[in-house]
mmCIF file of C-alpha atoms in Angstrom:
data_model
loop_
_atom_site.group_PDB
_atom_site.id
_atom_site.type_symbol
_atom_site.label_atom_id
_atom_site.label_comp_id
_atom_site.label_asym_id
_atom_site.label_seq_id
_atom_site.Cartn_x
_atom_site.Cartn_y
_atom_site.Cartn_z
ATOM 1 C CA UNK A 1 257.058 29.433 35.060
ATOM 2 C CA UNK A 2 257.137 27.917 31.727
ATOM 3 C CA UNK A 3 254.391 25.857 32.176
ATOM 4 C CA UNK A 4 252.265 28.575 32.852
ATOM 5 C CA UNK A 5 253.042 31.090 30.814
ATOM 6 C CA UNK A 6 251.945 27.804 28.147
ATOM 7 C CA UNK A 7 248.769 26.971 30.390
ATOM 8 C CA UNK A 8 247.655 31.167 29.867
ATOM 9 C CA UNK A 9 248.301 30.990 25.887
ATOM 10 C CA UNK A 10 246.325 27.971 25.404
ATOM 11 C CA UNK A 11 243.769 29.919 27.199
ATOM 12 C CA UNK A 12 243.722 33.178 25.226
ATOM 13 C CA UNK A 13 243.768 30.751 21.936
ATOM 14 C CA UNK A 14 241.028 28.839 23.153
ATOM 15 C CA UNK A 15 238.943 31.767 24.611
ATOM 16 C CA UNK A 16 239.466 33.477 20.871
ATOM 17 C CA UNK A 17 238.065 30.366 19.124
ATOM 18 C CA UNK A 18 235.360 30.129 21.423
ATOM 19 C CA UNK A 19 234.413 34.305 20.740
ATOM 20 C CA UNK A 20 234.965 33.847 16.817
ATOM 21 C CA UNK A 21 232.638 30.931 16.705
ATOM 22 C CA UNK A 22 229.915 32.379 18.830
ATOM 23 C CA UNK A 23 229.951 35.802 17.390
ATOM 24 C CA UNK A 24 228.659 34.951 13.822
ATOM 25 C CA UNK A 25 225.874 32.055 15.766
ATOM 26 C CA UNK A 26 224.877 34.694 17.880
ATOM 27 C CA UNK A 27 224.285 36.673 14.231
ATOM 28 C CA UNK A 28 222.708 34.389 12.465
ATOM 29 C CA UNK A 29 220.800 33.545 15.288
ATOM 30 C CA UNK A 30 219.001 37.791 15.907
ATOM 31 C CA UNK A 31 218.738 38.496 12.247
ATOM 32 C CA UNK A 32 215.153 37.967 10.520
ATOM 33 C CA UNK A 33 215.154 36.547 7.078
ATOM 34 C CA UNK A 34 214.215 39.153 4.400
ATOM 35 C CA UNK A 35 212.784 38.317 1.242
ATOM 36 C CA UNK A 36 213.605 38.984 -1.971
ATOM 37 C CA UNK A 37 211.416 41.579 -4.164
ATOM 38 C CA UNK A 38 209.388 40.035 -6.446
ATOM 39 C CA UNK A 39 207.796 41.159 -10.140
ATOM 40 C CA UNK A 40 210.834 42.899 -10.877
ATOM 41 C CA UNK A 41 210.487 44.225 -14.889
ATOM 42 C CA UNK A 42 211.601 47.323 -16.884
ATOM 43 C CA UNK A 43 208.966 48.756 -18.548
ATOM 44 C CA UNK A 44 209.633 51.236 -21.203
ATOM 45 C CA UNK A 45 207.159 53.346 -23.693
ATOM 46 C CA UNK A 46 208.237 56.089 -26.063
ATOM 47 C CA UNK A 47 212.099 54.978 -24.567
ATOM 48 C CA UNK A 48 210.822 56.245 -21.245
ATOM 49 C CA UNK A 49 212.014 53.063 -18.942
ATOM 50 C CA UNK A 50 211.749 52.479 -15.351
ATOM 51 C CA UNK A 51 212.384 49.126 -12.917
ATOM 52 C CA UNK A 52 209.146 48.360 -11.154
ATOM 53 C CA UNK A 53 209.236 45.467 -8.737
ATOM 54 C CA UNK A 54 206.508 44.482 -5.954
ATOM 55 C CA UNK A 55 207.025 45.830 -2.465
ATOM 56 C CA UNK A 56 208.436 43.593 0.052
ATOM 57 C CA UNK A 57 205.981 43.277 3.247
ATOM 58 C CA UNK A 58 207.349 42.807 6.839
ATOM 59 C CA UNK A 59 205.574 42.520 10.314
ATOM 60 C CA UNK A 60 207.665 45.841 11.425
ATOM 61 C CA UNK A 61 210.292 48.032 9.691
ATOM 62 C CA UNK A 62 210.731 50.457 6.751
ATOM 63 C CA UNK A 63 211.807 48.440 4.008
ATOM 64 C CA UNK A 64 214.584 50.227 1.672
ATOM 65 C CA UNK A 65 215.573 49.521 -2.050
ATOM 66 C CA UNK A 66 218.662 49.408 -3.681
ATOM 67 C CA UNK A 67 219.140 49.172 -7.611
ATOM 68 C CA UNK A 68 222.332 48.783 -10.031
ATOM 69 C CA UNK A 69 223.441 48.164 -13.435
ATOM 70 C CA UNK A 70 225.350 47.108 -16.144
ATOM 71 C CA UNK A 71 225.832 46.759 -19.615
ATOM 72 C CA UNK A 72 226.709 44.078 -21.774
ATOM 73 C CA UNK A 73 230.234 45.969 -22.571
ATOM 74 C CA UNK A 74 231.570 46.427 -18.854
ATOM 75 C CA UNK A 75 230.043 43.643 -16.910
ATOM 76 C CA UNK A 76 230.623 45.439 -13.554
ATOM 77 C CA UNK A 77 228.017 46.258 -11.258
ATOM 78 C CA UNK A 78 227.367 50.051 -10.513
ATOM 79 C CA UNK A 79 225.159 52.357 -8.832
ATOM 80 C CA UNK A 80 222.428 54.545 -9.901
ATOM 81 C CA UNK A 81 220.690 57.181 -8.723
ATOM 82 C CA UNK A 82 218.350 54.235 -6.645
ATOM 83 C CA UNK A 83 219.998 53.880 -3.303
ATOM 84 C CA UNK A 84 218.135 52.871 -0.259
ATOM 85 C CA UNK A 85 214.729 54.163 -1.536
ATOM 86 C CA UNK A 86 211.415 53.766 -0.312
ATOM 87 C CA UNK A 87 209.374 53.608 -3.422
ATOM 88 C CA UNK A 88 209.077 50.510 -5.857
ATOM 89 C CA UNK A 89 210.457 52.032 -8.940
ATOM 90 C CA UNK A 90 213.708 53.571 -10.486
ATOM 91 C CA UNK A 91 213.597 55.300 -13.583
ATOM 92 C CA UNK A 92 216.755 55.343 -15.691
ATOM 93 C CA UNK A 93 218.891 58.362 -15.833
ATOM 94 C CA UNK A 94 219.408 59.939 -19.589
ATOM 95 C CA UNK A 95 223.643 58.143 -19.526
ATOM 96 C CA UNK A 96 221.748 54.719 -19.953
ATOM 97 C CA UNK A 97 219.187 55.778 -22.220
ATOM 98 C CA UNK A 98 221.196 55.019 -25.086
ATOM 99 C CA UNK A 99 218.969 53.112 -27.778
ATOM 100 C CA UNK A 100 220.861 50.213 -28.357
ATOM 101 C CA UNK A 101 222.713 49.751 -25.579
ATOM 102 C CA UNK A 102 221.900 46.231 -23.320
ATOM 103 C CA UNK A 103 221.242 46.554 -20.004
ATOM 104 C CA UNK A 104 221.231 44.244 -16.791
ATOM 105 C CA UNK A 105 219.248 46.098 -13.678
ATOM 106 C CA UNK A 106 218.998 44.108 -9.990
ATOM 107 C CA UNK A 107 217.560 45.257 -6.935
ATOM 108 C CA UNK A 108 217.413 43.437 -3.236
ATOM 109 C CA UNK A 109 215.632 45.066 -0.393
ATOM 110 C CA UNK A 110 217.515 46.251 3.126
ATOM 111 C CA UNK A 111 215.657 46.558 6.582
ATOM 112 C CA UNK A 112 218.546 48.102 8.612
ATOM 113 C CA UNK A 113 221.381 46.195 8.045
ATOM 114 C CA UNK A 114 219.766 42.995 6.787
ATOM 115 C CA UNK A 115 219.186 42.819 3.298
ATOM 116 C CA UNK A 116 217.714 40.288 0.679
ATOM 117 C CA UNK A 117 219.464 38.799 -2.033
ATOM 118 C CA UNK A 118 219.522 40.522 -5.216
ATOM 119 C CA UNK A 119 216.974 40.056 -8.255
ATOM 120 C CA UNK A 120 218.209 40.474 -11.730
ATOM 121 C CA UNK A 121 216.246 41.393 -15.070
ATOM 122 C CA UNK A 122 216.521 40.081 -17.998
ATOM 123 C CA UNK A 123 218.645 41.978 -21.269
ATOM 124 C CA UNK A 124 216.888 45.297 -21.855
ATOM 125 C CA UNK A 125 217.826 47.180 -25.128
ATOM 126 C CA UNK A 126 215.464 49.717 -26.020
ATOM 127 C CA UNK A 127 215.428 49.843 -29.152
ATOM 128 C CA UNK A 128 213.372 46.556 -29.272
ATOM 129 C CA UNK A 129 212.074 46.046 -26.049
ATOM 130 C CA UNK A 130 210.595 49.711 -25.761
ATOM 131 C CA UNK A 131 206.344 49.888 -26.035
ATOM 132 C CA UNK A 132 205.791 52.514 -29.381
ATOM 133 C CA UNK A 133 202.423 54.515 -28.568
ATOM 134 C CA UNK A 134 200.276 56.564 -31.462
ATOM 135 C CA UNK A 135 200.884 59.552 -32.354
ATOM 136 C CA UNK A 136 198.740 62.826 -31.479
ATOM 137 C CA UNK A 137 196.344 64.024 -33.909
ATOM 138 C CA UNK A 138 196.648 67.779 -33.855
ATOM 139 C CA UNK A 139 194.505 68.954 -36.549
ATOM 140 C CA UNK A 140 192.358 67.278 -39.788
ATOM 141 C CA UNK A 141 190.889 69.418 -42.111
ATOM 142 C CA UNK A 142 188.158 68.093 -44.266
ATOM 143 C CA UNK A 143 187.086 68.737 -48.216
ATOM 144 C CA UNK A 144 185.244 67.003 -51.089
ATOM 145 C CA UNK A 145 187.702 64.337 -51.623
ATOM 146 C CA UNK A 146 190.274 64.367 -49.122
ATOM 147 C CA UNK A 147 191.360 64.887 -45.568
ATOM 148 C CA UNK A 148 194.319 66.319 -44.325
ATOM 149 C CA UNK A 149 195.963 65.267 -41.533
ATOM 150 C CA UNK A 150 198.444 66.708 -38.904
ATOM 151 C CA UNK A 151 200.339 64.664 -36.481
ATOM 152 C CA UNK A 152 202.713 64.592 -33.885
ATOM 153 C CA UNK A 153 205.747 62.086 -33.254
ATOM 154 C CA UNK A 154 204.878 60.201 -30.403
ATOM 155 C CA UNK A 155 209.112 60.929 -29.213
ATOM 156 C CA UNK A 156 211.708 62.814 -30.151
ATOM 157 C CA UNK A 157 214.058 61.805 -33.283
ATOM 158 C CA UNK A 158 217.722 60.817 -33.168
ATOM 159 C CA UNK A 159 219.997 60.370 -35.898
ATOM 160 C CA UNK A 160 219.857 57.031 -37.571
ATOM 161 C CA UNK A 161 216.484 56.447 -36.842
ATOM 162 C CA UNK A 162 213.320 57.254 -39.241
ATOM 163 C CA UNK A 163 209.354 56.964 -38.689
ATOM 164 C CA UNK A 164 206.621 55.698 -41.113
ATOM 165 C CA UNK A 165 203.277 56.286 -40.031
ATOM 166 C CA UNK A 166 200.729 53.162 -40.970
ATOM 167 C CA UNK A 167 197.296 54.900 -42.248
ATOM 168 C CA UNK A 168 194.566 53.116 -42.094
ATOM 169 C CA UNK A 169 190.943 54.528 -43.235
ATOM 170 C CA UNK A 170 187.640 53.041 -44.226
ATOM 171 C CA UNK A 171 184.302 54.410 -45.268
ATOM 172 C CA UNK A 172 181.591 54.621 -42.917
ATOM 173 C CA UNK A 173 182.046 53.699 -39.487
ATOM 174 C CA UNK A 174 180.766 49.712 -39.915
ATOM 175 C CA UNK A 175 182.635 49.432 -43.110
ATOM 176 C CA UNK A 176 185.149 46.538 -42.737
ATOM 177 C CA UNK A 177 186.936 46.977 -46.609
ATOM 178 C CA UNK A 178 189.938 49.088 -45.150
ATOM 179 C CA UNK A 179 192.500 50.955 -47.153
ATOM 180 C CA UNK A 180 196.281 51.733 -45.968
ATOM 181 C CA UNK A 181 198.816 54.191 -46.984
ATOM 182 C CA UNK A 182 202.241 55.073 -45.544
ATOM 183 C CA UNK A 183 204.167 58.341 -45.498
ATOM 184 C CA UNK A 184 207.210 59.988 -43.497
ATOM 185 C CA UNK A 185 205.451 62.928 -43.449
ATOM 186 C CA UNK A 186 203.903 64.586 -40.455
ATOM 187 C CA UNK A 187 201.501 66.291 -42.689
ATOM 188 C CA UNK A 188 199.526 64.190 -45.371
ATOM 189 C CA UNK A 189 196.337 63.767 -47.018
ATOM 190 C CA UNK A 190 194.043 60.671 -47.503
ATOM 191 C CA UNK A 191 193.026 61.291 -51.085
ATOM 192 C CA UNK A 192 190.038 60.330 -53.835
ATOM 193 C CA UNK A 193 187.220 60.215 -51.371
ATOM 194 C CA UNK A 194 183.616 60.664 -51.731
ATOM 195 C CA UNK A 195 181.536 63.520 -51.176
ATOM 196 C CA UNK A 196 179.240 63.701 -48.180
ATOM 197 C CA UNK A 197 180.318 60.397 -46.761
ATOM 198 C CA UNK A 198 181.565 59.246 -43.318
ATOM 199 C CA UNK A 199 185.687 58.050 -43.091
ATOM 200 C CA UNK A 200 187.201 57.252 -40.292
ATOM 201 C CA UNK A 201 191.265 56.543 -39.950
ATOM 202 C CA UNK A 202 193.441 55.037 -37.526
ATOM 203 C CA UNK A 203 197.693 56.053 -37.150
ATOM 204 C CA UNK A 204 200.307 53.708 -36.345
ATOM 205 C CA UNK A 205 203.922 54.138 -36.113
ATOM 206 C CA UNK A 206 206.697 51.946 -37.313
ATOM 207 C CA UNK A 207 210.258 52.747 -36.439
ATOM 208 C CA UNK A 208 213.006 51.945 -38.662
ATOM 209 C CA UNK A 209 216.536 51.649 -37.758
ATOM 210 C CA UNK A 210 218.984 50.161 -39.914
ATOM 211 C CA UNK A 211 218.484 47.221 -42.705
ATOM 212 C CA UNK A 212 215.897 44.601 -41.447
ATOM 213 C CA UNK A 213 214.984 46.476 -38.196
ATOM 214 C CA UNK A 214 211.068 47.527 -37.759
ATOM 215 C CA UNK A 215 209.509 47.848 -34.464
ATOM 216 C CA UNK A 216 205.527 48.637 -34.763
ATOM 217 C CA UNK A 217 203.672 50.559 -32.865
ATOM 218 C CA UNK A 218 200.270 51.285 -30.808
ATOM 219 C CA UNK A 219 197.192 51.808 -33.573
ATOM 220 C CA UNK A 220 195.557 55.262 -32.469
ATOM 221 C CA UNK A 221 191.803 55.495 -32.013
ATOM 222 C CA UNK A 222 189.575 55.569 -34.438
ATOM 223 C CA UNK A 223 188.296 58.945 -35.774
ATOM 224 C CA UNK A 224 185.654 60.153 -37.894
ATOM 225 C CA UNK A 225 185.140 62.995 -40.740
ATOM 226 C CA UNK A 226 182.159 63.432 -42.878
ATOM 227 C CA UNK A 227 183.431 64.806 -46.552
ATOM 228 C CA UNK A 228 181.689 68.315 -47.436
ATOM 229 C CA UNK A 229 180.242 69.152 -50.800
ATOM 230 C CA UNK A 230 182.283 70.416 -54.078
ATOM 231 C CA UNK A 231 181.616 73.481 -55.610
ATOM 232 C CA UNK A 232 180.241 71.819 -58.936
ATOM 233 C CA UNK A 233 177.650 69.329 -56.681
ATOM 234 C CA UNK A 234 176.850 73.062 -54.983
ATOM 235 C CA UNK A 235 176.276 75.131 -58.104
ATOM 236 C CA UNK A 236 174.439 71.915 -59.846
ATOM 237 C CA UNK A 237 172.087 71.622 -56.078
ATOM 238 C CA UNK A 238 171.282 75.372 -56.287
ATOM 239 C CA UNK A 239 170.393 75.158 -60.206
ATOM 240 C CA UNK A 240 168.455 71.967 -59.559
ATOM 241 C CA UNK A 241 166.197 73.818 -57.155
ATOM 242 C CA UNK A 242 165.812 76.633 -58.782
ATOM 243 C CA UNK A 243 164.808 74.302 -61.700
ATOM 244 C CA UNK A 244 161.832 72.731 -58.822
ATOM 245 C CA UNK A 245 160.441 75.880 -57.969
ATOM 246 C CA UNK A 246 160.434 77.568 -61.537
ATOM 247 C CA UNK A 247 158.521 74.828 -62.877
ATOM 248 C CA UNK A 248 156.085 74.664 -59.601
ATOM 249 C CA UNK A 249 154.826 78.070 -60.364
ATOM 250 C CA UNK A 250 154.497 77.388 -63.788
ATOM 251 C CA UNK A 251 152.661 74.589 -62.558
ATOM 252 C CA UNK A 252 150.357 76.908 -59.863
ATOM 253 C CA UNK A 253 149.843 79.786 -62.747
ATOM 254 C CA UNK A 254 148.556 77.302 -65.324
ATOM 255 C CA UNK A 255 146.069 75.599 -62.888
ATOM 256 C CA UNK A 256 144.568 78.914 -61.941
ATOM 257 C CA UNK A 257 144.105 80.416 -65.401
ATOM 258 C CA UNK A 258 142.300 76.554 -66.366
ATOM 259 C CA UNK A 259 140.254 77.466 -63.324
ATOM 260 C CA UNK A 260 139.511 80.963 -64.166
ATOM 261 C CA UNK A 261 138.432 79.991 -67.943
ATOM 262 C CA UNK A 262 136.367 77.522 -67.378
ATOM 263 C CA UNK A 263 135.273 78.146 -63.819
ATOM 264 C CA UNK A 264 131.082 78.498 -65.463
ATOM 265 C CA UNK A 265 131.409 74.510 -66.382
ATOM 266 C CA UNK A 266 133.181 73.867 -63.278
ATOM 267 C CA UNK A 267 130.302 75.106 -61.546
ATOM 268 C CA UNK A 268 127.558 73.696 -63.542
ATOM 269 C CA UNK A 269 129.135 70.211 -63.264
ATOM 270 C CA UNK A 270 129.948 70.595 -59.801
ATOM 271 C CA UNK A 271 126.215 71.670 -59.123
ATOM 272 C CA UNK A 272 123.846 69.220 -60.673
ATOM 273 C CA UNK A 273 119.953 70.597 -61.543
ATOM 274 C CA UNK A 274 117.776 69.903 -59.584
ATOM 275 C CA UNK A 275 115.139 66.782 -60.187
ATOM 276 C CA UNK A 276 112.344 65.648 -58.318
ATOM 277 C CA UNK A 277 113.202 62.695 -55.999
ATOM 278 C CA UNK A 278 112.005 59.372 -58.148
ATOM 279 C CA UNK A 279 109.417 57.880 -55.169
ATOM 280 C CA UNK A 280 107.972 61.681 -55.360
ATOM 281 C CA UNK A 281 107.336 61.190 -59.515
ATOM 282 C CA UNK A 282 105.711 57.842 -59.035
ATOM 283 C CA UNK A 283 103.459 59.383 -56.566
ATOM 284 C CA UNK A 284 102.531 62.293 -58.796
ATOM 285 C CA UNK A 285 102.563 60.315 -62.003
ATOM 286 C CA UNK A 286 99.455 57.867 -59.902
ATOM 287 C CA UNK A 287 96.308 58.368 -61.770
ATOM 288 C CA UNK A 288 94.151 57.360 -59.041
ATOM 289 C CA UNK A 289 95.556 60.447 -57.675
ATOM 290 C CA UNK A 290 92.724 63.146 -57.783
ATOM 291 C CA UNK A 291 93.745 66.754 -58.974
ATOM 292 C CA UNK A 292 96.635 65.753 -60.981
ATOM 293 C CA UNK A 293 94.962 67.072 -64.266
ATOM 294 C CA UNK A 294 93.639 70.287 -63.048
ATOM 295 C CA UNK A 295 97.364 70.925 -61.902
ATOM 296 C CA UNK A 296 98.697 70.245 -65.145
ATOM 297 C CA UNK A 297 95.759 72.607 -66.872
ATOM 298 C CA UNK A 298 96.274 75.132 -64.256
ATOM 299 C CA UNK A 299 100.171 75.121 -64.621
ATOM 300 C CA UNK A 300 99.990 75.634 -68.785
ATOM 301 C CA UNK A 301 96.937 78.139 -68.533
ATOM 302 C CA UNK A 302 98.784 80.467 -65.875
ATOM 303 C CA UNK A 303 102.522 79.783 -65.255
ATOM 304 C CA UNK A 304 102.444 82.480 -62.983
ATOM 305 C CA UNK A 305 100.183 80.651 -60.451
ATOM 306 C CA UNK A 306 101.380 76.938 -60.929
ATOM 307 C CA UNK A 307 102.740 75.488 -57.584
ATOM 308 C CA UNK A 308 104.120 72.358 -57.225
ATOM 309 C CA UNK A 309 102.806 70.614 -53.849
ATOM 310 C CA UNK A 310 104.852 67.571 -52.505
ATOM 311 C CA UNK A 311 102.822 65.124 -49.971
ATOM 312 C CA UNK A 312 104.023 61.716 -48.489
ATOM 313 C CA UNK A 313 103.069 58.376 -49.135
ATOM 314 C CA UNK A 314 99.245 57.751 -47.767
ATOM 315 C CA UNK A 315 98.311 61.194 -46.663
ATOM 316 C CA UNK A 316 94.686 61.961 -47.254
ATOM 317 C CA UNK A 317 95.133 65.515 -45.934
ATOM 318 C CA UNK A 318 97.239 66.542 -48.991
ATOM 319 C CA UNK A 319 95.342 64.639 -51.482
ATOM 320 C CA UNK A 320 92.000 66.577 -50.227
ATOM 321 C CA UNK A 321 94.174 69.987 -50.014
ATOM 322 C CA UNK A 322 94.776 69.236 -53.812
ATOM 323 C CA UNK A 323 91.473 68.566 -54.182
ATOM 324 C CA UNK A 324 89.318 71.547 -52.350
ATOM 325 C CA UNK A 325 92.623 73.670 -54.593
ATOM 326 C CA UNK A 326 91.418 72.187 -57.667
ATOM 327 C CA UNK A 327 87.669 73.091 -56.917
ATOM 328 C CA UNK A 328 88.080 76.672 -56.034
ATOM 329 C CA UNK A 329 90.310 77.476 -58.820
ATOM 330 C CA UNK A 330 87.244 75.843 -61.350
ATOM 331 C CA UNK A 331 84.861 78.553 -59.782
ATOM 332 C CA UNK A 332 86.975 81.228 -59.924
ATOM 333 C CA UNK A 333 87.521 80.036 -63.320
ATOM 334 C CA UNK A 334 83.401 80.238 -63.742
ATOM 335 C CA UNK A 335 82.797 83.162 -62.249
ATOM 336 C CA UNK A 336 85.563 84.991 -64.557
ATOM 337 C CA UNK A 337 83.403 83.580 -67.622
ATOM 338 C CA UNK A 338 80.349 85.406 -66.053
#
């Protein structure tokens, strides 16, 4: 009875064995291996952060994310509020948005209960690993020498920290000598510009902690104001006209009374006498030319009836016309004496 009440323990122990070694070969065995995520980074602007990390891809399943923390003083592992999610990012609640504080995040994936191994970041402290963008331009208003500017924080302050906003402006818009100025101030003014003139001006912010600590910022993009006129260059414009136009109708009166007084000579010189063309004289002036004397007789005996007669080159007709006019004139002449 002994014996085999020993025979039936050795077979419990040995069917036990047998079930604890199958059990996790049978596991290991059914299980699908699930990667890890990959690209896992914090990304922070304005001290906004968030984990981001690329999505894990598998032939069938709804793949779930898991995120914790800690911080450099308790190096414990907690949760946050990024338990089995379905998305690819976690932003951090406001308890670990603390400035200064150091940060660890991981995150593994889980498809039911399998899950991947967890991926760690690197040290995150916000204060120098957070992306500073520009701040908003809300209003400039423009003069004869200056512009004044109004901006807006690009975050929220918090005691020990300051901002200095980097001011950078340049005439015309292909100008490359620059000028800079700095100021605290949300509202300043870019001083001893030039009238009527093109500036443009970019922001940047620089945040200043304690001793030694700067962390620069995004430059804004560039804008552009064109100066307006002073009051002096105004008055001086509207005198210098006035000036122009005073003296132009001086100008007008004095070249219509010179044409009024002498508008007879004007005439006279813009109106030549007339002359007899010169080929015409030479014709006349031919003494082989019959009638020419009786013309001349008839025009300093009787003004009245002198007629000057002008004929072309070679023409018989006129020079017998002169002729038969010379004849009857001599009878008439006769006949008078009679």
């Amino acid at each position: 009875m002994v014996k085999e009440f020993r025979d039936q323990k050795l077979a419990t122990v040995y069917l036990n064995v047998s079930v604890t070694g199958f059990i996790p070969l049978l596991a290991l065995e059914s299980s699908p291996h699930l990667p890890a995520p990959k690209d896992v980074v914090i990304y922070s602007y304005n001290f906004h952060s968030l984990l981001r990390w690329s999505p894990v891809e598998v032939d069938r399943g709804l793949v779930l994310y898991t995120v914790n923390y800690k911080t450099g003083a308790f190096n414990k592992w907690d949760e946050m509020n990024c338990t089995r999610i379905t998305h690819t990012e976690c932003s951090l609640p406001w308890s670990l948005k603390e400035r200064r504080w150091t940060l660890v995040l991981r995150v593994r994936a889980e498809l039911g209960q399998v899950t991947s191994e967890w991926v760690e970041t690197d040290p995150f402290v916000a204060e120098r690993n957070t992306i500073i963008g520009p701040p908003k331009v809300n209003s400039v208003t423009v003069s004869s020498d200056s512009l004044l500017i109004s901006v807006t924080p690009p975050f929220g302050s918090e005691a020990g920290y300051s901002l200095q906003y980097h001011v950078s402006y340049w005439e015309n818009a292909t100008s490359s000598a620059k000028k800079e100025t700095k100021t605290s101030n949300t509202l300043f003014k870019i001083r001893n510009l030039k009238e009527l003139t093109l500036y443009c001006f970019r922001i940047q912010v620089e945040l200043l902690a304690y001793p030694e600590f700067q962390l620069l910022g995004l430059q804004s993009v560039p804008e552009c104001y064109r100066t307006t006129v002073s009051e002096a260059s105004r008055v001086g414009y509207i005198v210098l006209i006035f000036l122009s136009v005073l003296l132009s109708v001086n100008l007008v009166a004095v070249g219509l009374s010179f044409l009024w007084r002498y508008h007879k000579k004007l005439k006279y010189w813009s109106q030549p006498p007339l002359q007899i063309p010169p080929h015409f004289e030479e014709y006349l002036k031919d003494p082989n030319m019959p009638g020419l004397e009786v013309l001349h007789s008839d025009a300093e005996d009787d003004p009245d009836n002198s007629s000057i007669v002008f004929c072309g080159e070679g023409s018989q007709a006129c020079g017998s016309g002169l002729a038969g006019q010379a004849h009857s004139r001599s009878i008439s002449s006769d006949s008078d004496i009679t």
